[in-house]
PDB file of C-alpha atoms in Angstrom:
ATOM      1  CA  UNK A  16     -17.033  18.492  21.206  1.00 65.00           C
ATOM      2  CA  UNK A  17     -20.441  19.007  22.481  1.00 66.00           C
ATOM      3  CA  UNK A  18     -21.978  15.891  20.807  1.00 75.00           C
ATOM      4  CA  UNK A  19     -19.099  13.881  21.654  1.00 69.00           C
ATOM      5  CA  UNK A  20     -20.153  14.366  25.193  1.00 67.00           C
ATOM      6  CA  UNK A  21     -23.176  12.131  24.346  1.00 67.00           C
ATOM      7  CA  UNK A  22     -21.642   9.089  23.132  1.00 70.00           C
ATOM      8  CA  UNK A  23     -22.852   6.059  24.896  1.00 67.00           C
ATOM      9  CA  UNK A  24     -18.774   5.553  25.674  1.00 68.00           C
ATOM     10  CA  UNK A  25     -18.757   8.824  27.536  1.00 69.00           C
ATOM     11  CA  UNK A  26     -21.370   7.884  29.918  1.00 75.00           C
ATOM     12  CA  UNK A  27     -21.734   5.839  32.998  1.00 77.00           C
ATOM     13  CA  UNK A  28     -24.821   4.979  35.050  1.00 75.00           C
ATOM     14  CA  UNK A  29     -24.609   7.401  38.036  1.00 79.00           C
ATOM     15  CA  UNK A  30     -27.688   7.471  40.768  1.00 78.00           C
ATOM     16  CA  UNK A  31     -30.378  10.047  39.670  1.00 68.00           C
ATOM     17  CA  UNK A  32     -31.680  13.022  41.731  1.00 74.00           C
ATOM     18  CA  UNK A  33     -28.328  12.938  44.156  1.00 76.00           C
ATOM     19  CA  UNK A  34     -25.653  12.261  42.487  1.00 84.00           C
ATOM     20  CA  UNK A  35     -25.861  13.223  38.151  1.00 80.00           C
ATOM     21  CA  UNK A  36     -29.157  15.545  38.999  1.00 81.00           C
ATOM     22  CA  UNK A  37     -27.306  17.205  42.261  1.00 85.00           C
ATOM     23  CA  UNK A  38     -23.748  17.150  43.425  1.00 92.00           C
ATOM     24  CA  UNK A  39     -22.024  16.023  40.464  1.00 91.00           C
ATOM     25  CA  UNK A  40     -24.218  18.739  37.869  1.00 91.00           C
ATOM     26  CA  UNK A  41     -23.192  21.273  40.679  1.00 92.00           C
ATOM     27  CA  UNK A  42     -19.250  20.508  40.044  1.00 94.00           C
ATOM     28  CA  UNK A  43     -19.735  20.361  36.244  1.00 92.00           C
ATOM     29  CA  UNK A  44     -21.329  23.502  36.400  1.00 94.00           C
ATOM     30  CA  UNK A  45     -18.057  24.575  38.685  1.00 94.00           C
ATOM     31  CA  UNK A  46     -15.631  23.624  36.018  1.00 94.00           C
ATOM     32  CA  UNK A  47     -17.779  25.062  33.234  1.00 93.00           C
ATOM     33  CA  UNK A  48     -17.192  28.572  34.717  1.00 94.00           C
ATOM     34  CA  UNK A  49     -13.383  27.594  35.718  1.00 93.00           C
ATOM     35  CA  UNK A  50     -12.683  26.667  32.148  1.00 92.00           C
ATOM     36  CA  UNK A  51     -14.983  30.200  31.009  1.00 93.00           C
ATOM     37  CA  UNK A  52     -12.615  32.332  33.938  1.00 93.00           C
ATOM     38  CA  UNK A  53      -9.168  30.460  33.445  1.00 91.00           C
ATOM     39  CA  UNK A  54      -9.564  29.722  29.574  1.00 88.00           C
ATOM     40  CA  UNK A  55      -8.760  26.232  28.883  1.00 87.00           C
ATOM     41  CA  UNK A  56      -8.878  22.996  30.986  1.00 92.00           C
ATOM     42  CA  UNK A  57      -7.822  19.522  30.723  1.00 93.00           C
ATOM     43  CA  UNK A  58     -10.730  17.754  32.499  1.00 94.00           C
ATOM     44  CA  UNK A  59     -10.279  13.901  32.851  1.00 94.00           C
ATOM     45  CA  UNK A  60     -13.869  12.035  34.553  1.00 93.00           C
ATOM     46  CA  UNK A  61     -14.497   8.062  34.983  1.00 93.00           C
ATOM     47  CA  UNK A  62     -15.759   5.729  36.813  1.00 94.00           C
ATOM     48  CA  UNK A  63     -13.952   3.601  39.706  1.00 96.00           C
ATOM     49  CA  UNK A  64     -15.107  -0.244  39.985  1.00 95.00           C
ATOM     50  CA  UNK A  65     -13.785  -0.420  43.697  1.00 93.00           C
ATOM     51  CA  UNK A  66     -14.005  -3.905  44.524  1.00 91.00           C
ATOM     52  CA  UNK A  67     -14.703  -4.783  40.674  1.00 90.00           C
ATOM     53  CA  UNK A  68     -17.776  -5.385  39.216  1.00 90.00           C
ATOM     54  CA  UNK A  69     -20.245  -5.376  41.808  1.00 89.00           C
ATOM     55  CA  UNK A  70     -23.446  -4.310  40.439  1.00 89.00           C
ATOM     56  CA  UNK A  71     -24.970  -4.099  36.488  1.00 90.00           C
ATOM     57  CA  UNK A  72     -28.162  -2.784  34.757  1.00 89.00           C
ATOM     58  CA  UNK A  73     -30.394  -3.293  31.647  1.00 89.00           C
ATOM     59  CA  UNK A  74     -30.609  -6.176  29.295  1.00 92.00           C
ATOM     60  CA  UNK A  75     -26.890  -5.605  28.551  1.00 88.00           C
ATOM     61  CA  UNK A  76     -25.959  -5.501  31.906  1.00 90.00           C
ATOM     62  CA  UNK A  77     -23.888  -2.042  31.609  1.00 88.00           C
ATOM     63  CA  UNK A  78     -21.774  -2.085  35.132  1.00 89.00           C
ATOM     64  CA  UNK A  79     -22.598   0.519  37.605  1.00 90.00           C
ATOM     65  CA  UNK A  80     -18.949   2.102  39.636  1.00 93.00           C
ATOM     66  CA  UNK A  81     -19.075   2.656  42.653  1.00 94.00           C
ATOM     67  CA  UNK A  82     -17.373   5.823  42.740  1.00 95.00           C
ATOM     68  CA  UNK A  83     -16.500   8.277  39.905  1.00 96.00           C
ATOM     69  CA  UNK A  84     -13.723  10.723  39.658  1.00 97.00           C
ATOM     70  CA  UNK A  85     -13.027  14.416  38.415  1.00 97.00           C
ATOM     71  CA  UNK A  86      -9.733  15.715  37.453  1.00 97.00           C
ATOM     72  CA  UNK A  87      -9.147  19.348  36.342  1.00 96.00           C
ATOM     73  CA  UNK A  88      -6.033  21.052  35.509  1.00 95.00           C
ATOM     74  CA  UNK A  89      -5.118  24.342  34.803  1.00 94.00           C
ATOM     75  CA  UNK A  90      -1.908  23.657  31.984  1.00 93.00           C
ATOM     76  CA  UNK A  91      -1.207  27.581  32.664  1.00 92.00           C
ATOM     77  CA  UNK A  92      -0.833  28.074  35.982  1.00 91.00           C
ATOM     78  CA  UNK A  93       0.303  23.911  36.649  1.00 91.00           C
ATOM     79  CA  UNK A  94      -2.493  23.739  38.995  1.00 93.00           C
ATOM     80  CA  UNK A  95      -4.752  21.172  39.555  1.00 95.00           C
ATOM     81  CA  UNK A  96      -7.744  19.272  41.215  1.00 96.00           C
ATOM     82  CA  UNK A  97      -9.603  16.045  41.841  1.00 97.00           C
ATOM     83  CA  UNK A  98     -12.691  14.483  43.335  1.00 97.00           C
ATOM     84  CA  UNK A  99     -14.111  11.078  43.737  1.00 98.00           C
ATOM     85  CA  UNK A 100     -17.272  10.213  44.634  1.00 96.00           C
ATOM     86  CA  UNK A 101     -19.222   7.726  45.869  1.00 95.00           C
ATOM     87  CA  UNK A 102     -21.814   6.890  43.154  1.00 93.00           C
ATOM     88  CA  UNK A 103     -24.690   7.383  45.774  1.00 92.00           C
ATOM     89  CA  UNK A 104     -27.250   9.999  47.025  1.00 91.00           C
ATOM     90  CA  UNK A 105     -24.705  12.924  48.181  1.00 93.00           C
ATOM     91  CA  UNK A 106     -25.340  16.251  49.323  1.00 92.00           C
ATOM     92  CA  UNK A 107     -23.594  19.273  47.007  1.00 91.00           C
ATOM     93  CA  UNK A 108     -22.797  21.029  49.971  1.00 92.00           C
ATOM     94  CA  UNK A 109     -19.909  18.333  50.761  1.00 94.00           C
ATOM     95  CA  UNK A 110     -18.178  18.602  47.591  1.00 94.00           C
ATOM     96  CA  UNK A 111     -14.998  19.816  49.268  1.00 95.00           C
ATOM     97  CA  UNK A 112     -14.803  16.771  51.351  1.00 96.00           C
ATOM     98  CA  UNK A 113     -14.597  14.650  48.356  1.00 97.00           C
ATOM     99  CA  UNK A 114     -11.061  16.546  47.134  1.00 97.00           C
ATOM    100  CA  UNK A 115      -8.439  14.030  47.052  1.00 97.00           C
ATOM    101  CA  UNK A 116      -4.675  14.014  45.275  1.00 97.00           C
ATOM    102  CA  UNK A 117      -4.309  12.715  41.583  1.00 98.00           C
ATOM    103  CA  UNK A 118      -1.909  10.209  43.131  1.00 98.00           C
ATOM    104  CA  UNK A 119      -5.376   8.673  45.058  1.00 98.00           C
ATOM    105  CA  UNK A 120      -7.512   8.813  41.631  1.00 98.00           C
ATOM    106  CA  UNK A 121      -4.414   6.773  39.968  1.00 98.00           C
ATOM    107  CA  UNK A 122      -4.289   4.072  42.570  1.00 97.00           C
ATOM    108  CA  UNK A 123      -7.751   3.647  42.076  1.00 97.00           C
ATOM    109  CA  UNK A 124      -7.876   3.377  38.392  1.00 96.00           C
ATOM    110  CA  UNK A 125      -4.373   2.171  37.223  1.00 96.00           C
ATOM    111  CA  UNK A 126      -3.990   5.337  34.792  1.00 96.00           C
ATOM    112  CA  UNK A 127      -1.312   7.783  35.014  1.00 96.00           C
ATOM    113  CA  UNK A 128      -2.175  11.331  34.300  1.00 96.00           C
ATOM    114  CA  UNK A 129      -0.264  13.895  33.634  1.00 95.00           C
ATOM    115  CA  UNK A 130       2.281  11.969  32.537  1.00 93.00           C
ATOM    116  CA  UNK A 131       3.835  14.178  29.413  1.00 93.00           C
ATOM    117  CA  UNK A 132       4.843  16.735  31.560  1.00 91.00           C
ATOM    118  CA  UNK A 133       8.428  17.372  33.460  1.00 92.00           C
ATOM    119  CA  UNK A 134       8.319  14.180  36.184  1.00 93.00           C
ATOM    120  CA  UNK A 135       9.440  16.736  39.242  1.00 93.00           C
ATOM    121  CA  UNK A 136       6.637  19.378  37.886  1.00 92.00           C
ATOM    122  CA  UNK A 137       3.993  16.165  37.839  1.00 93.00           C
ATOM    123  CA  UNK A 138       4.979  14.702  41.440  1.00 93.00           C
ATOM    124  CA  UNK A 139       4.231  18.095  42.678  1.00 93.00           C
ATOM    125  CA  UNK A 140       1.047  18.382  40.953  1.00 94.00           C
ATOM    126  CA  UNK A 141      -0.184  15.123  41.642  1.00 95.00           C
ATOM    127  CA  UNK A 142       0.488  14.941  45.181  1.00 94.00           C
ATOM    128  CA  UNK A 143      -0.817  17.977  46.474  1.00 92.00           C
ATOM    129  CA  UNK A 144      -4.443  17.727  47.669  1.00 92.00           C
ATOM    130  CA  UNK A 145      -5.900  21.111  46.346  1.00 86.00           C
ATOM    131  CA  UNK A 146      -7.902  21.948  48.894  1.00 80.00           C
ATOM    132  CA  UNK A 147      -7.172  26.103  47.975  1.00 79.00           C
ATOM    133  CA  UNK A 148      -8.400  25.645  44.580  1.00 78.00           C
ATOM    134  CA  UNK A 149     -11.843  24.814  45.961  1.00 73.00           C
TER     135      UNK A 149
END
């Protein structure tokens, strides 16, 4: 699992020192020692092309989100959480302002998550902006 987290298709080109160097290593490192305390995670993360394709870089012109998102659930305890980000310079401290409902990171992307469980079990889930969990 480990090396599969270097494949060029799990990566996306996120702004250095602020954003994969600073808040966004601080919340991986946050759901590294949820998934150590709670003991398994389901952890979806992608980008969002808000306004499409705005921006590219490199030869191969590899397109640059503006925003990327975090999902985390807890299949135990049927809790869950999600972020999205601006891909820019932010500062770690705000992370919690960035919490937002799975039903936002959906209309964003066009994916439905969560979708194998019981549907009155998922609208709860993915409606509720976890602000506790934080």
């Amino acid at each position: 699992a480990m090396v599969q987290c270097f494949y060029l298709s799990n990566m996306i080109p996120q702004v250095g020192k602020g954003m994969n160097q600073g808040i966004w290593k601080d919340l991986e490192e946050y759901v590294r020692t949820w998934a150590i305390d709670r003991g398994a995670l389901y952890i979806f993360t992608g980008p969002i092309y808000e306004g499409g394709i705005n921006r590219t870089i490199g030869k191969n012109k590899v397109a640059v989100p503006s925003h990327v998102y975090k999902i985390v659930y807890d299949p135990f305890k049927a809790e869950a959480i999600a972020f999205i980000m601006p891909n820019e310079k932010l500062d770690a401290a705000d992370i919690p302002t960035y919490i937002v409902t799975i039903r936002e990171v959906e209309s964003k992307t066009g994916l439905d998550f969560l979708s194998d469980m019981d549907k009155q079990v998922q609208e709860v889930i993915e409606n509720k902006k976890a602000q506790r969990l934080w």
